[in-house]
Coordinates of C-alpha atoms and ligand atoms in Angstrom, one line a residue:
M1 CA 107.3 80.6 86.9
V2 CA 104.5 80.0 89.4
K3 CA 101.1 79.6 88.1
P4 CA 98.9 82.7 88.6
S5 CA 96.3 80.7 90.7
S6 CA 98.9 79.9 93.4
Y7 CA 99.7 83.5 94.1
F8 CA 96.2 84.6 94.9
E9 CA 96.0 82.3 97.7
S10 CA 96.7 83.3 101.3
S11 CA 100.3 82.7 100.7
D12 CA 100.9 79.8 103.2
R13 CA 103.7 78.5 100.9
R14 CA 105.7 81.8 101.0
Q15 CA 104.7 82.4 104.7
A16 CA 106.5 78.9 105.6
E17 CA 109.6 80.2 103.8
F18 CA 109.8 83.2 105.9
D19 CA 108.2 81.8 109.0
T20 CA 111.0 82.5 111.5
D21 CA 108.8 84.7 113.6
F22 CA 110.8 87.8 113.1
L23 CA 107.9 90.2 113.1
V24 CA 104.6 88.8 114.5
I25 CA 101.5 90.9 114.5
Q26 CA 98.7 89.1 116.5
D27 CA 95.1 89.9 116.7
L28 CA 95.9 93.6 116.6
V29 CA 93.1 96.1 117.0
K30 CA 93.3 99.9 117.2
A31 CA 90.5 102.1 118.2
Y32 CA 90.3 105.9 118.5
P33 CA 87.9 107.9 120.5
N34 CA 85.2 109.4 118.3
N35 CA 83.0 112.6 118.6
E36 CA 80.1 110.6 119.9
G37 CA 82.0 109.7 123.0
G38 CA 82.5 106.2 121.7
Q39 CA 85.4 104.4 119.9
T40 CA 86.0 103.9 116.3
V41 CA 87.7 100.8 115.5
I42 CA 90.2 101.5 112.8
L43 CA 92.1 98.1 112.6
D44 CA 90.1 95.2 113.5
G45 CA 92.1 92.0 113.9
I46 CA 95.2 92.2 112.0
N47 CA 97.5 89.0 112.0
L48 CA 100.6 88.9 109.9
T49 CA 104.0 87.5 110.2
V50 CA 107.0 89.0 108.4
G51 CA 110.3 87.2 107.9
P52 CA 113.7 88.7 108.7
N53 CA 114.5 89.5 105.0
E54 CA 111.1 89.9 103.6
F55 CA 109.9 92.9 101.7
I56 CA 106.1 93.5 102.4
A57 CA 104.0 96.2 100.7
I58 CA 100.9 97.3 102.2
I59 CA 98.2 98.7 99.9
G60 CA 94.6 99.9 100.6
H61 CA 92.5 102.9 100.2
S62 CA 93.1 106.2 102.1
G63 CA 92.0 106.1 105.8
C64 CA 92.0 102.4 106.1
G65 CA 94.7 102.4 108.7
K66 CA 97.9 101.7 106.9
S67 CA 99.9 104.3 108.6
T68 CA 98.4 103.4 112.0
L69 CA 99.6 99.9 111.5
L70 CA 103.1 101.0 110.5
K71 CA 103.1 103.5 113.4
I72 CA 102.3 100.7 115.8
V73 CA 105.0 98.4 114.4
G74 CA 107.3 101.5 114.8
G75 CA 106.2 101.9 118.5
L76 CA 104.9 105.4 117.8
E77 CA 101.3 104.2 118.6
R78 CA 100.1 101.6 120.9
A79 CA 97.6 98.9 120.0
T80 CA 94.2 98.9 121.8
S81 CA 94.5 95.2 121.9
G82 CA 96.5 92.4 120.5
Q83 CA 100.3 92.3 120.3
V84 CA 103.2 93.0 118.1
F85 CA 106.6 91.1 118.7
L86 CA 109.9 91.7 117.1
E87 CA 112.1 88.7 117.5
S88 CA 109.7 87.5 120.2
Q89 CA 110.0 90.7 122.2
P90 CA 106.8 92.9 122.5
I91 CA 107.0 96.2 120.8
R92 CA 105.9 99.0 123.3
K93 CA 108.0 102.1 122.1
P94 CA 110.2 103.2 119.2
G95 CA 113.6 101.6 119.0
A96 CA 116.6 101.9 116.8
D97 CA 115.8 98.4 115.5
R98 CA 112.9 99.8 113.4
M99 CA 113.6 102.9 111.5
M100 CA 110.9 104.9 109.7
V101 CA 111.0 106.8 106.3
F102 CA 108.0 109.1 105.7
Q103 CA 106.8 110.7 102.5
Q104 CA 107.7 114.3 104.0
Y105 CA 111.3 113.8 104.3
S106 CA 111.4 115.0 108.0
L107 CA 115.1 116.3 107.7
L108 CA 116.5 118.9 110.1
P109 CA 116.9 122.1 107.9
W110 CA 119.6 123.6 109.8
L111 CA 121.9 120.5 109.4
T112 CA 123.8 119.5 106.3
V113 CA 123.1 116.2 104.5
R114 CA 126.1 114.6 106.2
D115 CA 125.1 116.1 109.7
N116 CA 121.5 114.8 109.2
V117 CA 122.9 111.3 108.8
R118 CA 125.5 111.7 111.5
L119 CA 123.0 113.0 114.2
A120 CA 121.1 109.6 113.8
V121 CA 124.4 107.6 114.0
D122 CA 125.6 109.7 117.2
E123 CA 122.2 109.0 118.9
V124 CA 122.2 105.4 118.4
C125 CA 125.8 104.0 117.8
H126 CA 127.2 104.9 121.1
R127 CA 129.8 102.0 121.1
L128 CA 131.4 103.1 118.0
S129 CA 134.5 105.1 117.9
L130 CA 134.5 108.6 116.2
A131 CA 136.4 107.1 113.2
Q132 CA 133.8 104.1 112.9
K133 CA 130.9 106.6 113.0
K134 CA 132.4 108.8 110.3
T135 CA 132.9 105.6 108.1
L136 CA 129.4 104.5 108.6
V137 CA 128.1 108.0 107.6
E138 CA 130.2 108.1 104.5
E139 CA 129.4 104.6 103.6
H140 CA 125.8 105.4 103.7
L141 CA 126.0 108.7 101.9
A142 CA 127.8 106.8 99.1
M143 CA 125.2 104.2 99.1
V144 CA 122.6 106.7 98.0
N145 CA 125.0 108.7 95.7
L146 CA 125.0 111.7 98.1
T147 CA 128.7 112.0 98.7
A148 CA 129.0 115.1 96.4
A149 CA 126.0 116.7 98.1
A150 CA 127.1 116.0 101.7
T151 CA 127.7 119.7 102.6
K152 CA 124.4 121.0 101.2
Y153 CA 121.4 121.8 103.3
P154 CA 118.0 120.3 102.8
D155 CA 116.7 123.5 101.3
E156 CA 119.1 123.0 98.3
L157 CA 118.0 119.5 97.5
S158 CA 115.5 118.1 95.2
G159 CA 112.8 115.9 96.6
G160 CA 114.5 112.8 95.5
M161 CA 117.7 113.7 97.1
K162 CA 115.9 114.7 100.3
Q163 CA 114.4 111.2 100.3
R164 CA 117.7 109.6 99.8
V165 CA 119.1 111.4 102.9
G166 CA 116.1 110.0 104.8
I167 CA 116.9 106.5 103.5
A168 CA 120.6 106.8 104.3
R169 CA 119.7 108.1 107.7
A170 CA 117.3 105.3 108.4
L171 CA 119.9 102.5 107.0
A172 CA 122.9 104.1 108.8
I173 CA 122.1 102.8 112.1
R174 CA 121.6 99.4 110.8
P175 CA 118.1 98.8 111.9
K176 CA 116.6 95.3 112.0
M177 CA 113.5 96.6 110.1
L178 CA 112.8 99.5 107.8
L179 CA 109.3 100.9 107.9
M180 CA 108.4 103.2 104.9
D181 CA 105.1 105.2 104.7
E182 CA 104.7 106.1 101.0
P183 CA 108.4 106.9 100.7
F184 CA 108.1 107.7 96.9
G185 CA 104.7 109.3 97.0
A186 CA 105.9 112.9 96.7
L187 CA 108.3 112.3 93.8
D188 CA 107.8 112.7 90.1
A189 CA 107.5 109.5 88.1
L190 CA 111.1 109.4 86.9
T191 CA 112.7 110.1 90.2
R192 CA 110.4 107.7 91.8
G193 CA 111.4 104.9 89.4
R194 CA 115.1 105.6 90.0
L195 CA 114.7 105.7 93.7
Q196 CA 112.8 102.4 93.7
R197 CA 115.6 100.8 92.0
Q198 CA 118.2 102.4 94.2
V199 CA 116.4 101.1 97.3
L200 CA 116.0 97.6 95.8
D201 CA 119.7 97.6 94.9
I202 CA 120.6 98.4 98.6
W203 CA 118.1 95.8 99.8
E204 CA 119.4 93.2 97.5
R205 CA 122.9 93.7 98.8
N206 CA 121.9 94.0 102.6
P207 CA 118.5 92.2 102.8
Q208 CA 116.4 93.1 105.8
A209 CA 112.7 93.2 106.7
V210 CA 110.8 96.1 105.0
M211 CA 107.3 97.1 105.5
M212 CA 106.4 99.8 102.8
I213 CA 103.0 101.5 102.4
T214 CA 102.1 102.4 98.9
H215 CA 99.2 103.4 96.8
D216 CA 100.9 102.2 93.7
V217 CA 100.3 98.6 92.6
D218 CA 103.2 98.6 90.1
E219 CA 105.6 99.8 92.8
A220 CA 104.2 97.0 95.1
I221 CA 104.8 94.4 92.5
Y222 CA 108.1 95.6 91.4
M223 CA 109.5 95.9 95.0
A224 CA 107.7 93.6 97.3
D225 CA 107.8 89.8 98.2
R226 CA 104.2 90.0 99.3
I227 CA 101.5 92.5 99.0
V228 CA 99.1 92.9 102.0
M229 CA 95.8 94.2 100.7
M230 CA 93.7 96.0 103.3
T231 CA 90.0 96.3 103.2
N232 CA 88.4 99.8 103.7
G233 CA 88.0 101.3 107.3
P234 CA 86.7 101.4 109.9
N235 CA 87.1 98.1 111.0
A236 CA 89.7 97.4 108.3
Q237 CA 91.2 94.0 108.1
I238 CA 93.7 92.2 105.8
G239 CA 91.6 91.3 102.9
E240 CA 94.1 89.3 100.9
I241 CA 97.8 88.7 100.7
L242 CA 99.3 88.4 97.2
T243 CA 102.7 86.5 96.9
V244 CA 104.8 88.2 94.1
P245 CA 106.5 85.1 92.3
F246 CA 109.3 87.1 90.7
E247 CA 112.9 86.6 91.8
H248 CA 115.1 89.5 92.8
P249 CA 116.8 91.3 91.2
R250 CA 113.8 92.2 89.0
D251 CA 113.8 93.9 85.8
R252 CA 110.9 96.3 85.3
T253 CA 110.9 96.0 81.5
A254 CA 111.0 92.2 81.6
L255 CA 108.3 92.2 84.2
R256 CA 106.0 94.3 82.1
E257 CA 106.5 91.8 79.2
S258 CA 105.3 88.9 81.4
K259 CA 101.6 87.7 81.5
D260 CA 101.9 86.8 85.1
Y261 CA 102.7 90.5 86.0
Y262 CA 99.5 91.6 84.3
D263 CA 97.5 88.8 86.0
L264 CA 98.8 90.0 89.3
R265 CA 98.4 93.6 88.7
N266 CA 94.6 93.0 87.5
H267 CA 94.0 91.0 90.5
A268 CA 95.3 93.7 92.8
L269 CA 93.5 96.5 91.0
D270 CA 90.3 94.5 90.9
F271 CA 90.6 94.2 94.8
L272 CA 91.1 97.9 95.2
D273 CA 88.1 98.8 92.7
R274 CA 85.9 96.5 94.7
Y275 CA 86.7 98.3 98.0
F276 CA 86.6 101.8 96.2
E277 CA 83.0 100.9 95.1
Q278 CA 82.0 99.9 98.5
A279 CA 83.6 103.2 99.9
S280 CA 81.8 105.6 97.4
Ligands
LIG301 P1 95.8 105.4 106.0 O1 97.4 105.5 106.3 O2 95.4 104.2 105.6 O3 95.4 106.5 105.0 P2 95.5 106.2 108.8 O4 96.3 105.1 109.5 O5 96.4 107.5 108.5 O6 95.1 105.6 107.3 O7 94.2 106.6 109.5 C1 93.2 105.5 109.6 C2 92.1 106.2 110.3 O8 92.3 106.5 111.6 C3 91.6 107.6 109.7 O9 90.1 107.5 109.7 C4 92.1 108.5 110.7 O10 91.3 109.7 110.5 C5 92.0 107.9 112.0 N1 93.1 108.4 112.9 C6 94.4 108.3 112.6 N2 95.1 108.8 113.6 C7 94.1 109.2 114.5 C8 94.2 109.9 115.9 N3 95.5 110.1 116.5 N4 93.0 110.0 116.4 C9 91.8 109.8 115.9 N5 91.7 109.2 114.7 C10 92.8 108.9 114.1

């Protein structure tokens, strides 16, 4: 097991492992016009490289700019200055290579579970035959255990099921990167735990780059390879990056019996407390 002191560093070791320039965020600044006729700088010089199969959690207090950062990577927002590259190509707009999963499920209520997934596949996978598209949809419904609910409408589903449709929809088009904005935030603790495990199972079978925003330190440690901790806004920056030294697949119970887990957890909570005190 890695000594605690080494995972509180700026994670150069881990960065080197992943350093294939998959996603590169360079000197990113985002400002919005404010009521005084000026600009409020939300994100002030973000630099981060994410590896092709790396699971990154982003943590920080409300309003520090986590969603804004994710939206810029998703191409839904433009940076004020700085650049974001995916496989050396600048990101300027949304693309099927980066799928987003939001806290509020954003399913189309008039379509069944199957058709919600099917619509995304139809929109993106033009080159596939009808039979291939059907297979892709069915495979991904099965992946999130929704085959039996395929003909149901979103209104007939629990929150956890809706989120599984959102995840199946995002994964079915085989994006290079999954961007998740508090994907488990609206779920009760039991469902959240189950869905975290299910997403990890899928990711362990088909590793890909993930950026996930969370408020939950335990969730971040359980799921992520690195935890990016942001300072408060405005002018938020990356305060620290923690490397999570536990191998995948992870066993939640075993993690909680480990001293390293608590050292990491306390370190992250201390960081958040420090910034919480500054904000209040
Ligand atoms: P977080 O996800 O960390 O809670 P956000 O990225 O949603 O933070 O927002 C960061 C800051 O940017 C907040 O103060 C928010 O009010 C502001 N903000 C977000 N979107 C806009 C916008 N379109 N126009 C102006 N301000 C915005």
